[in-house]
Amino acid sequence: QRKAVELLLDAHGHQILVNGQFNGDCHPGNVLSLSSGRLGLIDYGQCKILRDDDRIALSRIIYLLGSPDVDEDKVASAMRDFGFTFENDRADIITQTANLFFDSDSKRREVGCYSTQDYLVYLQARNSFLDVPDPAVFVARASFLFRGMGSLLGMDVRTSHYWAKHAQV
């Protein structure tokens, strides 16, 4: 099952960052385990097509988050270039928001938040986002769904680590 989640992560990373077209409703109920051992993906009713400029801007964020040494100033700049606007310029909180949307919410534990919702409230109290670009919503949804699948299998899924290889920067 872990290999299946990794394969799905890889396929969606390619769809999002290379093709610019992906299924935004990639929950386990839309994945079939076929008798041949292959996976079948169904229900493409919530697809998203990314414009090239959005796909490239998103690629930059994913690439930066997937780097071994994350540069908060570069991530904050990439988030603004993608269309996010924030109440202030706190690069640390903007980077944590980028992580929440496109990578992992594991930092929530470091600040004492027990749920993703609590962590979002925590981040918003420190630097509210004022605008979230529409393409970010479906990509973040996919990231959250994969993290949930991973969690059910005891995996700490960091979507940027799976998707960064597809980032075209």
PDB file of C-alpha atoms in Angstrom:
ATOM      1  CA  GLN A   1       0.000   0.000   0.000  1.00  0.00           C
ATOM      2  CA  ARG A   2       2.904   2.363   0.702  1.00  0.00           C
ATOM      3  CA  LYS A   3       4.179   1.812  -2.830  1.00  0.00           C
ATOM      4  CA  ALA A   4       0.723   2.625  -4.167  1.00  0.00           C
ATOM      5  CA  VAL A   5       0.661   5.967  -2.305  1.00  0.00           C
ATOM      6  CA  GLU A   6       4.171   6.749  -3.569  1.00  0.00           C
ATOM      7  CA  LEU A   7       3.127   5.902  -7.134  1.00  0.00           C
ATOM      8  CA  LEU A   8       0.034   8.099  -6.837  1.00  0.00           C
ATOM      9  CA  LEU A   9       2.131  10.949  -5.438  1.00  0.00           C
ATOM     10  CA  ASP A  10       4.568  10.627  -8.320  1.00  0.00           C
ATOM     11  CA  ALA A  11       1.799  10.492 -10.934  1.00  0.00           C
ATOM     12  CA  HIS A  12       0.025  13.527  -9.500  1.00  0.00           C
ATOM     13  CA  GLY A  13       3.284  15.462  -9.206  1.00  0.00           C
ATOM     14  CA  HIS A  14       3.831  14.848 -12.912  1.00  0.00           C
ATOM     15  CA  GLN A  15       0.251  15.768 -13.775  1.00  0.00           C
ATOM     16  CA  ILE A  16       0.377  18.998 -11.751  1.00  0.00           C
ATOM     17  CA  LEU A  17       3.873  20.279 -12.493  1.00  0.00           C
ATOM     18  CA  VAL A  18       4.557  18.885 -15.976  1.00  0.00           C
ATOM     19  CA  ASN A  19       1.153  18.453 -17.639  1.00  0.00           C
ATOM     20  CA  GLY A  20      -0.601  21.235 -15.772  1.00  0.00           C
ATOM     21  CA  GLN A  21      -3.789  19.167 -15.663  1.00  0.00           C
ATOM     22  CA  PHE A  22      -4.771  16.955 -12.737  1.00  0.00           C
ATOM     23  CA  ASN A  23      -7.575  15.385 -10.739  1.00  0.00           C
ATOM     24  CA  GLY A  24      -8.268  17.557  -7.712  1.00  0.00           C
ATOM     25  CA  ASP A  25     -10.329  14.843  -6.033  1.00  0.00           C
ATOM     26  CA  CYS A  26      -7.675  12.161  -5.554  1.00  0.00           C
ATOM     27  CA  HIS A  27      -9.068  10.535  -2.413  1.00  0.00           C
ATOM     28  CA  PRO A  28      -8.821   6.760  -1.841  1.00  0.00           C
ATOM     29  CA  GLY A  29     -12.373   6.174  -3.101  1.00  0.00           C
ATOM     30  CA  ASN A  30     -11.236   7.308  -6.543  1.00  0.00           C
ATOM     31  CA  VAL A  31      -8.416   4.778  -6.750  1.00  0.00           C
ATOM     32  CA  LEU A  32      -9.043   1.189  -7.777  1.00  0.00           C
ATOM     33  CA  SER A  33      -6.662  -1.639  -6.991  1.00  0.00           C
ATOM     34  CA  LEU A  34      -6.880  -3.823 -10.079  1.00  0.00           C
ATOM     35  CA  SER A  35      -6.383  -7.591 -10.061  1.00  0.00           C
ATOM     36  CA  SER A  36      -3.363  -7.120 -12.357  1.00  0.00           C
ATOM     37  CA  GLY A  37      -1.640  -5.158  -9.580  1.00  0.00           C
ATOM     38  CA  ARG A  38      -2.072  -1.852 -11.389  1.00  0.00           C
ATOM     39  CA  LEU A  39      -3.976   1.132 -10.060  1.00  0.00           C
ATOM     40  CA  GLY A  40      -7.013   2.601 -11.752  1.00  0.00           C
ATOM     41  CA  LEU A  41      -7.885   6.258 -11.300  1.00  0.00           C
ATOM     42  CA  ILE A  42     -11.555   7.185 -11.622  1.00  0.00           C
ATOM     43  CA  ASP A  43     -13.903  10.171 -11.251  1.00  0.00           C
ATOM     44  CA  TYR A  44     -12.225  13.035 -13.017  1.00  0.00           C
ATOM     45  CA  GLY A  45     -15.143  15.359 -12.276  1.00  0.00           C
ATOM     46  CA  GLN A  46     -12.976  17.834 -10.368  1.00  0.00           C
ATOM     47  CA  CYS A  47     -10.061  18.399 -12.720  1.00  0.00           C
ATOM     48  CA  LYS A  48      -7.975  21.512 -12.749  1.00  0.00           C
ATOM     49  CA  ILE A  49      -6.016  22.909 -15.663  1.00  0.00           C
ATOM     50  CA  LEU A  50      -3.143  25.195 -14.697  1.00  0.00           C
ATOM     51  CA  ARG A  51      -1.950  28.023 -16.902  1.00  0.00           C
ATOM     52  CA  ASP A  52       1.741  27.757 -17.719  1.00  0.00           C
ATOM     53  CA  ASP A  53       2.658  30.768 -15.576  1.00  0.00           C
ATOM     54  CA  ASP A  54       0.805  29.275 -12.575  1.00  0.00           C
ATOM     55  CA  ARG A  55       2.390  25.856 -13.131  1.00  0.00           C
ATOM     56  CA  ILE A  56       5.862  27.400 -13.288  1.00  0.00           C
ATOM     57  CA  ALA A  57       5.267  29.592 -10.214  1.00  0.00           C
ATOM     58  CA  LEU A  58       3.974  26.577  -8.306  1.00  0.00           C
ATOM     59  CA  SER A  59       6.956  24.524  -9.485  1.00  0.00           C
ATOM     60  CA  ARG A  60       9.272  27.074  -7.922  1.00  0.00           C
ATOM     61  CA  ILE A  61       7.519  26.818  -4.543  1.00  0.00           C
ATOM     62  CA  ILE A  62       7.524  23.007  -4.621  1.00  0.00           C
ATOM     63  CA  TYR A  63      11.180  22.929  -5.671  1.00  0.00           C
ATOM     64  CA  LEU A  64      12.191  25.288  -2.845  1.00  0.00           C
ATOM     65  CA  LEU A  65      10.175  23.370  -0.219  1.00  0.00           C
ATOM     66  CA  GLY A  66      11.717  20.097  -1.404  1.00  0.00           C
ATOM     67  CA  SER A  67      15.264  21.423  -1.019  1.00  0.00           C
ATOM     68  CA  PRO A  68      17.394  20.129   1.860  1.00  0.00           C
ATOM     69  CA  ASP A  69      18.014  23.702   3.086  1.00  0.00           C
ATOM     70  CA  VAL A  70      14.824  25.711   2.711  1.00  0.00           C
ATOM     71  CA  ASP A  71      15.460  29.430   2.184  1.00  0.00           C
ATOM     72  CA  GLU A  72      12.501  31.211   3.799  1.00  0.00           C
ATOM     73  CA  ASP A  73      13.067  34.456   1.893  1.00  0.00           C
ATOM     74  CA  LYS A  74      13.013  32.629  -1.446  1.00  0.00           C
ATOM     75  CA  VAL A  75       9.894  30.662  -0.495  1.00  0.00           C
ATOM     76  CA  ALA A  76       8.136  33.859   0.630  1.00  0.00           C
ATOM     77  CA  SER A  77       9.072  35.547  -2.637  1.00  0.00           C
ATOM     78  CA  ALA A  78       7.841  32.547  -4.645  1.00  0.00           C
ATOM     79  CA  MET A  79       4.537  32.545  -2.744  1.00  0.00           C
ATOM     80  CA  ARG A  80       4.027  36.244  -3.524  1.00  0.00           C
ATOM     81  CA  ASP A  81       4.990  35.669  -7.175  1.00  0.00           C
ATOM     82  CA  PHE A  82       2.344  32.924  -7.355  1.00  0.00           C
ATOM     83  CA  GLY A  83      -0.293  35.390  -6.163  1.00  0.00           C
ATOM     84  CA  PHE A  84      -0.522  34.900  -2.407  1.00  0.00           C
ATOM     85  CA  THR A  85      -0.782  38.141  -0.463  1.00  0.00           C
ATOM     86  CA  PHE A  86      -0.253  38.417   3.263  1.00  0.00           C
ATOM     87  CA  GLU A  87      -0.905  40.960   5.972  1.00  0.00           C
ATOM     88  CA  ASN A  88       2.845  41.376   6.553  1.00  0.00           C
ATOM     89  CA  ASP A  89       6.165  40.131   5.162  1.00  0.00           C
ATOM     90  CA  ARG A  90       7.104  37.561   7.823  1.00  0.00           C
ATOM     91  CA  ALA A  91       9.004  35.083   5.682  1.00  0.00           C
ATOM     92  CA  ASP A  92       8.951  32.452   8.441  1.00  0.00           C
ATOM     93  CA  ILE A  93       5.138  32.377   8.606  1.00  0.00           C
ATOM     94  CA  ILE A  94       4.769  32.601   4.814  1.00  0.00           C
ATOM     95  CA  THR A  95       7.087  29.588   4.515  1.00  0.00           C
ATOM     96  CA  GLN A  96       5.123  27.680   7.150  1.00  0.00           C
ATOM     97  CA  THR A  97       1.957  28.504   5.188  1.00  0.00           C
ATOM     98  CA  ALA A  98       3.614  27.209   2.000  1.00  0.00           C
ATOM     99  CA  ASN A  99       4.518  24.025   3.865  1.00  0.00           C
ATOM    100  CA  LEU A 100       0.958  23.643   5.098  1.00  0.00           C
ATOM    101  CA  PHE A 101      -0.470  24.070   1.590  1.00  0.00           C
ATOM    102  CA  PHE A 102       2.082  22.143  -0.469  1.00  0.00           C
ATOM    103  CA  ASP A 103       4.169  19.885   1.754  1.00  0.00           C
ATOM    104  CA  SER A 104       3.425  18.924   5.343  1.00  0.00           C
ATOM    105  CA  ASP A 105       1.815  20.203   8.511  1.00  0.00           C
ATOM    106  CA  SER A 106       4.396  18.507  10.739  1.00  0.00           C
ATOM    107  CA  LYS A 107       5.573  21.860  12.147  1.00  0.00           C
ATOM    108  CA  ARG A 108       2.214  22.170  13.886  1.00  0.00           C
ATOM    109  CA  ARG A 109       3.476  19.852  16.603  1.00  0.00           C
ATOM    110  CA  GLU A 110       6.448  22.144  17.303  1.00  0.00           C
ATOM    111  CA  VAL A 111       4.092  25.022  18.135  1.00  0.00           C
ATOM    112  CA  GLY A 112       1.627  22.917  20.138  1.00  0.00           C
ATOM    113  CA  CYS A 113      -1.175  22.600  17.589  1.00  0.00           C
ATOM    114  CA  TYR A 114      -2.958  19.262  17.652  1.00  0.00           C
ATOM    115  CA  SER A 115      -4.805  19.571  14.372  1.00  0.00           C
ATOM    116  CA  THR A 116      -4.252  21.072  10.955  1.00  0.00           C
ATOM    117  CA  GLN A 117      -7.146  23.460  11.587  1.00  0.00           C
ATOM    118  CA  ASP A 118      -5.528  24.685  14.827  1.00  0.00           C
ATOM    119  CA  TYR A 119      -2.270  25.182  12.931  1.00  0.00           C
ATOM    120  CA  LEU A 120      -4.001  27.245  10.242  1.00  0.00           C
ATOM    121  CA  VAL A 121      -5.553  29.445  12.953  1.00  0.00           C
ATOM    122  CA  TYR A 122      -2.100  29.769  14.554  1.00  0.00           C
ATOM    123  CA  LEU A 123      -0.528  30.862  11.246  1.00  0.00           C
ATOM    124  CA  GLN A 124      -3.377  33.239  10.422  1.00  0.00           C
ATOM    125  CA  ALA A 125      -3.016  34.934  13.819  1.00  0.00           C
ATOM    126  CA  ARG A 126       0.652  35.665  13.007  1.00  0.00           C
ATOM    127  CA  ASN A 127       0.342  36.634   9.341  1.00  0.00           C
ATOM    128  CA  SER A 128      -3.055  36.364   7.700  1.00  0.00           C
ATOM    129  CA  PHE A 129      -3.163  35.528   4.044  1.00  0.00           C
ATOM    130  CA  LEU A 130      -5.357  38.039   2.272  1.00  0.00           C
ATOM    131  CA  ASP A 131      -5.442  36.411  -1.167  1.00  0.00           C
ATOM    132  CA  VAL A 132      -4.977  32.786  -2.134  1.00  0.00           C
ATOM    133  CA  PRO A 133      -4.638  32.152  -5.866  1.00  0.00           C
ATOM    134  CA  ASP A 134      -7.344  29.861  -7.211  1.00  0.00           C
ATOM    135  CA  PRO A 135      -4.895  27.278  -8.659  1.00  0.00           C
ATOM    136  CA  ALA A 136      -3.353  26.877  -5.196  1.00  0.00           C
ATOM    137  CA  VAL A 137      -6.607  25.570  -3.737  1.00  0.00           C
ATOM    138  CA  PHE A 138      -6.859  22.373  -5.787  1.00  0.00           C
ATOM    139  CA  VAL A 139      -3.143  21.654  -5.521  1.00  0.00           C
ATOM    140  CA  ALA A 140      -3.293  22.116  -1.745  1.00  0.00           C
ATOM    141  CA  ARG A 141      -6.351  19.848  -1.638  1.00  0.00           C
ATOM    142  CA  ALA A 142      -4.411  17.136  -3.469  1.00  0.00           C
ATOM    143  CA  SER A 143      -1.505  17.572  -1.052  1.00  0.00           C
ATOM    144  CA  PHE A 144      -3.839  17.260   1.952  1.00  0.00           C
ATOM    145  CA  LEU A 145      -5.539  14.174   0.530  1.00  0.00           C
ATOM    146  CA  PHE A 146      -2.200  12.428  -0.054  1.00  0.00           C
ATOM    147  CA  ARG A 147      -1.004  13.306   3.423  1.00  0.00           C
ATOM    148  CA  GLY A 148      -4.212  11.804   4.790  1.00  0.00           C
ATOM    149  CA  MET A 149      -3.685   8.604   2.802  1.00  0.00           C
ATOM    150  CA  GLY A 150      -0.124   8.434   4.077  1.00  0.00           C
ATOM    151  CA  SER A 151      -1.222   9.012   7.644  1.00  0.00           C
ATOM    152  CA  LEU A 152      -3.595   6.051   7.456  1.00  0.00           C
ATOM    153  CA  LEU A 153      -0.573   3.907   6.501  1.00  0.00           C
ATOM    154  CA  GLY A 154       1.747   5.390   9.124  1.00  0.00           C
ATOM    155  CA  MET A 155       3.651   7.415   6.503  1.00  0.00           C
ATOM    156  CA  ASP A 156       4.785  11.002   7.061  1.00  0.00           C
ATOM    157  CA  VAL A 157       4.095  12.234   3.529  1.00  0.00           C
ATOM    158  CA  ARG A 158       5.857  15.406   2.462  1.00  0.00           C
ATOM    159  CA  THR A 159       4.358  16.092  -0.935  1.00  0.00           C
ATOM    160  CA  SER A 160       7.104  18.491  -2.034  1.00  0.00           C
ATOM    161  CA  HIS A 161       9.662  15.718  -1.591  1.00  0.00           C
ATOM    162  CA  TYR A 162       7.766  13.566  -4.078  1.00  0.00           C
ATOM    163  CA  TRP A 163       6.820  16.396  -6.426  1.00  0.00           C
ATOM    164  CA  ALA A 164      10.066  18.436  -6.502  1.00  0.00           C
ATOM    165  CA  LYS A 165      11.618  16.181  -9.160  1.00  0.00           C
ATOM    166  CA  HIS A 166       8.829  17.251 -11.522  1.00  0.00           C
ATOM    167  CA  ALA A 167       9.247  20.967 -10.793  1.00  0.00           C
ATOM    168  CA  GLN A 168      10.230  22.904 -13.879  1.00  0.00           C
ATOM    169  CA  VAL A 169      12.189  25.897 -12.634  1.00  0.00           C
TER     170      VAL A 169
END
